[in-house]
């Protein structure tokens, strides 16, 4: 059996403010929350998205992680740096399209389908490894949508909080969601 642990990075100011994109350091609360987590993943390979928040989350947990480009934060095009509220006021139809059509990219960046595709290919390449991966919550959602074979439009059904940990096990040629005993 192989295992993949997907850890959503700790909060940043942009994540707390519901802003699209931006490569920021963890905020003070995010750093403290990451440091408060109990150690896990010893002996496993660690990888992280090429964002400061992902790398700093791994470091706070005592790990130096290899950078994995396929786990990169989404490209939000012209929405990058804007808050959800700003986009909703400026272009509500485009925001509605992005939230309801996974293939749409009205911001000029990546669609949710594209994010799922690149994260999903990476997830499948880890089928025979034991690895902890740290990435932005939306990338974790995309990876889980792929691993569980959910339709693209179900991505928003997965609520992934900062510092949440999801464990997948590879058995019998497929990924299985694993809930360890307490």
Tab-separated table of C-alpha atoms in Angstrom:
chain	number	residue	atom	x	y	z
A	1	UNK	CA	0.000	0.000	0.000
A	2	UNK	CA	1.104	3.498	-0.817
A	3	UNK	CA	-0.150	6.678	0.722
A	4	UNK	CA	-0.534	10.285	-0.249
A	5	UNK	CA	-1.224	12.949	2.333
A	6	UNK	CA	-2.497	16.247	0.971
A	7	UNK	CA	-1.928	19.130	3.371
A	8	UNK	CA	-3.479	22.503	2.595
A	9	UNK	CA	-0.993	25.274	3.315
A	10	UNK	CA	-1.383	27.486	6.363
A	11	UNK	CA	-3.244	30.793	5.984
A	12	UNK	CA	-1.886	33.935	4.389
A	13	UNK	CA	-3.446	37.400	4.361
A	14	UNK	CA	-4.736	36.724	0.813
A	15	UNK	CA	-6.324	33.429	1.818
A	16	UNK	CA	-8.005	35.004	4.845
A	17	UNK	CA	-9.190	37.918	2.690
A	18	UNK	CA	-10.571	35.664	-0.075
A	19	UNK	CA	-8.203	37.196	-2.639
A	20	UNK	CA	-7.240	35.488	-5.862
A	21	UNK	CA	-3.599	34.496	-6.226
A	22	UNK	CA	-0.515	36.194	-4.914
A	23	UNK	CA	2.613	34.537	-3.611
A	24	UNK	CA	2.734	35.575	0.028
A	25	UNK	CA	4.448	34.499	3.196
A	26	UNK	CA	2.344	32.928	5.909
A	27	UNK	CA	0.738	35.506	8.152
A	28	UNK	CA	1.498	35.412	11.865
A	29	UNK	CA	-1.627	33.384	12.657
A	30	UNK	CA	-0.837	30.927	9.866
A	31	UNK	CA	2.724	30.469	11.081
A	32	UNK	CA	1.573	29.866	14.666
A	33	UNK	CA	-1.088	27.390	13.531
A	34	UNK	CA	1.418	25.437	11.443
A	35	UNK	CA	3.921	25.340	14.287
A	36	UNK	CA	1.189	24.027	16.604
A	37	UNK	CA	0.492	20.970	14.445
A	38	UNK	CA	1.865	17.737	15.747
A	39	UNK	CA	4.651	16.210	13.713
A	40	UNK	CA	3.665	13.693	11.077
A	41	UNK	CA	5.079	12.252	7.905
A	42	UNK	CA	8.464	11.286	9.274
A	43	UNK	CA	10.221	9.085	6.756
A	44	UNK	CA	7.862	10.142	3.976
A	45	UNK	CA	8.948	12.190	0.992
A	46	UNK	CA	7.754	15.810	1.248
A	47	UNK	CA	6.867	17.996	-1.729
A	48	UNK	CA	5.224	21.380	-1.928
A	49	UNK	CA	3.820	23.818	-4.409
A	50	UNK	CA	6.311	26.464	-5.515
A	51	UNK	CA	4.639	29.084	-3.316
A	52	UNK	CA	6.085	30.696	-0.229
A	53	UNK	CA	3.065	29.681	1.866
A	54	UNK	CA	3.440	26.003	0.935
A	55	UNK	CA	7.201	25.945	1.521
A	56	UNK	CA	6.857	27.807	4.831
A	57	UNK	CA	4.148	25.391	5.980
A	58	UNK	CA	6.453	22.416	5.367
A	59	UNK	CA	9.329	24.225	7.098
A	60	UNK	CA	7.152	25.011	10.139
A	61	UNK	CA	6.536	21.267	10.409
A	62	UNK	CA	10.279	20.594	10.326
A	63	UNK	CA	10.582	19.466	6.702
A	64	UNK	CA	12.446	20.668	3.679
A	65	UNK	CA	10.192	19.849	0.763
A	66	UNK	CA	11.068	19.434	-2.886
A	67	UNK	CA	9.216	21.886	-5.117
A	68	UNK	CA	6.591	20.376	-7.425
A	69	UNK	CA	5.423	22.699	-10.264
A	70	UNK	CA	2.281	20.619	-10.914
A	71	UNK	CA	1.008	21.652	-7.468
A	72	UNK	CA	1.406	25.377	-8.197
A	73	UNK	CA	-1.261	27.821	-7.151
A	74	UNK	CA	-3.742	28.559	-9.948
A	75	UNK	CA	-3.144	31.299	-12.492
A	76	UNK	CA	-6.061	33.666	-11.944
A	77	UNK	CA	-5.123	35.972	-14.802
A	78	UNK	CA	-6.508	39.491	-14.423
A	79	UNK	CA	-8.214	38.543	-11.118
A	80	UNK	CA	-4.838	37.990	-9.458
A	81	UNK	CA	-4.656	40.072	-6.275
A	82	UNK	CA	-8.342	41.027	-6.323
A	83	UNK	CA	-10.783	39.967	-3.643
A	84	UNK	CA	-13.796	37.811	-4.343
A	85	UNK	CA	-15.993	40.815	-3.468
A	86	UNK	CA	-14.113	43.069	-5.928
A	87	UNK	CA	-14.572	40.583	-8.742
A	88	UNK	CA	-18.237	40.063	-7.810
A	89	UNK	CA	-18.854	43.815	-8.049
A	90	UNK	CA	-16.826	44.417	-11.211
A	91	UNK	CA	-17.858	41.360	-13.217
A	92	UNK	CA	-20.563	39.250	-11.551
A	93	UNK	CA	-21.362	37.320	-14.732
A	94	UNK	CA	-17.735	36.239	-15.163
A	95	UNK	CA	-17.519	35.148	-11.526
A	96	UNK	CA	-20.758	33.177	-11.840
A	97	UNK	CA	-19.419	31.512	-14.998
A	98	UNK	CA	-16.163	30.547	-13.231
A	99	UNK	CA	-18.046	29.134	-10.232
A	100	UNK	CA	-20.515	27.108	-12.330
A	101	UNK	CA	-18.544	26.055	-15.423
A	102	UNK	CA	-15.294	24.223	-14.530
A	103	UNK	CA	-14.006	24.662	-18.084
A	104	UNK	CA	-14.384	28.446	-18.029
A	105	UNK	CA	-11.510	30.863	-17.486
A	106	UNK	CA	-13.116	34.298	-17.780
A	107	UNK	CA	-10.153	35.823	-15.922
A	108	UNK	CA	-7.733	34.780	-18.669
A	109	UNK	CA	-5.842	32.308	-16.470
A	110	UNK	CA	-6.394	28.625	-15.768
A	111	UNK	CA	-9.765	26.924	-15.687
A	112	UNK	CA	-10.618	24.536	-12.874
A	113	UNK	CA	-10.430	21.694	-15.419
A	114	UNK	CA	-6.839	22.682	-16.221
A	115	UNK	CA	-5.917	22.821	-12.538
A	116	UNK	CA	-7.508	19.412	-11.976
A	117	UNK	CA	-5.665	17.959	-14.968
A	118	UNK	CA	-2.169	19.032	-13.881
A	119	UNK	CA	-2.723	18.188	-10.197
A	120	UNK	CA	-4.398	14.893	-11.149
A	121	UNK	CA	-1.520	13.763	-13.347
A	122	UNK	CA	0.854	14.389	-10.474
A	123	UNK	CA	-1.397	12.518	-8.004
A	124	UNK	CA	-1.463	9.502	-10.304
A	125	UNK	CA	2.338	9.571	-10.609
A	126	UNK	CA	2.498	9.141	-6.806
A	127	UNK	CA	0.495	5.892	-6.801
A	128	UNK	CA	3.394	3.813	-5.530
A	129	UNK	CA	5.007	6.307	-3.173
A	130	UNK	CA	4.562	7.542	0.372
A	131	UNK	CA	4.463	11.305	0.161
A	132	UNK	CA	3.171	14.394	1.935
A	133	UNK	CA	2.243	17.223	-0.444
A	134	UNK	CA	1.599	20.801	0.665
A	135	UNK	CA	-0.446	23.019	-1.650
A	136	UNK	CA	-3.083	25.752	-1.787
A	137	UNK	CA	-6.564	24.542	-0.751
A	138	UNK	CA	-7.984	24.863	-4.286
A	139	UNK	CA	-5.188	22.659	-5.643
A	140	UNK	CA	-5.933	20.079	-2.931
A	141	UNK	CA	-9.609	20.211	-4.000
A	142	UNK	CA	-8.605	19.632	-7.619
A	143	UNK	CA	-6.315	16.724	-6.680
A	144	UNK	CA	-9.048	15.100	-4.596
A	145	UNK	CA	-11.660	15.578	-7.314
A	146	UNK	CA	-9.354	13.708	-9.680
A	147	UNK	CA	-8.290	10.979	-7.254
A	148	UNK	CA	-11.866	10.177	-6.281
A	149	UNK	CA	-13.125	10.262	-9.874
A	150	UNK	CA	-15.625	13.027	-9.160
A	151	UNK	CA	-17.073	15.132	-11.984
A	152	UNK	CA	-15.295	18.474	-12.431
A	153	UNK	CA	-18.318	20.426	-11.219
A	154	UNK	CA	-18.082	18.648	-7.837
A	155	UNK	CA	-14.799	20.408	-6.989
A	156	UNK	CA	-16.696	23.028	-4.981
A	157	UNK	CA	-18.362	20.234	-2.945
A	158	UNK	CA	-15.048	19.578	-1.221
A	159	UNK	CA	-14.411	22.081	1.550
A	160	UNK	CA	-10.658	22.175	2.175
A	161	UNK	CA	-9.615	24.430	5.049
A	162	UNK	CA	-6.083	25.738	5.535
A	163	UNK	CA	-3.932	23.148	7.329
A	164	UNK	CA	-6.450	20.383	6.708
A	165	UNK	CA	-4.922	16.994	6.021
A	166	UNK	CA	-6.476	14.457	3.672
A	167	UNK	CA	-5.077	10.965	3.307
A	168	UNK	CA	-5.398	8.834	0.196
A	169	UNK	CA	-4.330	5.204	-0.077
A	170	UNK	CA	-3.502	3.452	-3.351
A	171	UNK	CA	-5.024	-0.040	-3.399
A	172	UNK	CA	-6.250	-2.334	-6.149
A	173	UNK	CA	-5.416	0.161	-8.887
A	174	UNK	CA	-7.294	3.136	-7.477
A	175	UNK	CA	-7.157	5.876	-4.877
A	176	UNK	CA	-9.224	5.455	-1.725
A	177	UNK	CA	-10.033	8.127	0.826
A	178	UNK	CA	-8.611	6.975	4.147
A	179	UNK	CA	-10.008	7.958	7.553
A	180	UNK	CA	-7.580	6.747	10.229
A	181	UNK	CA	-8.847	5.632	13.626
A	182	UNK	CA	-8.761	8.244	16.344
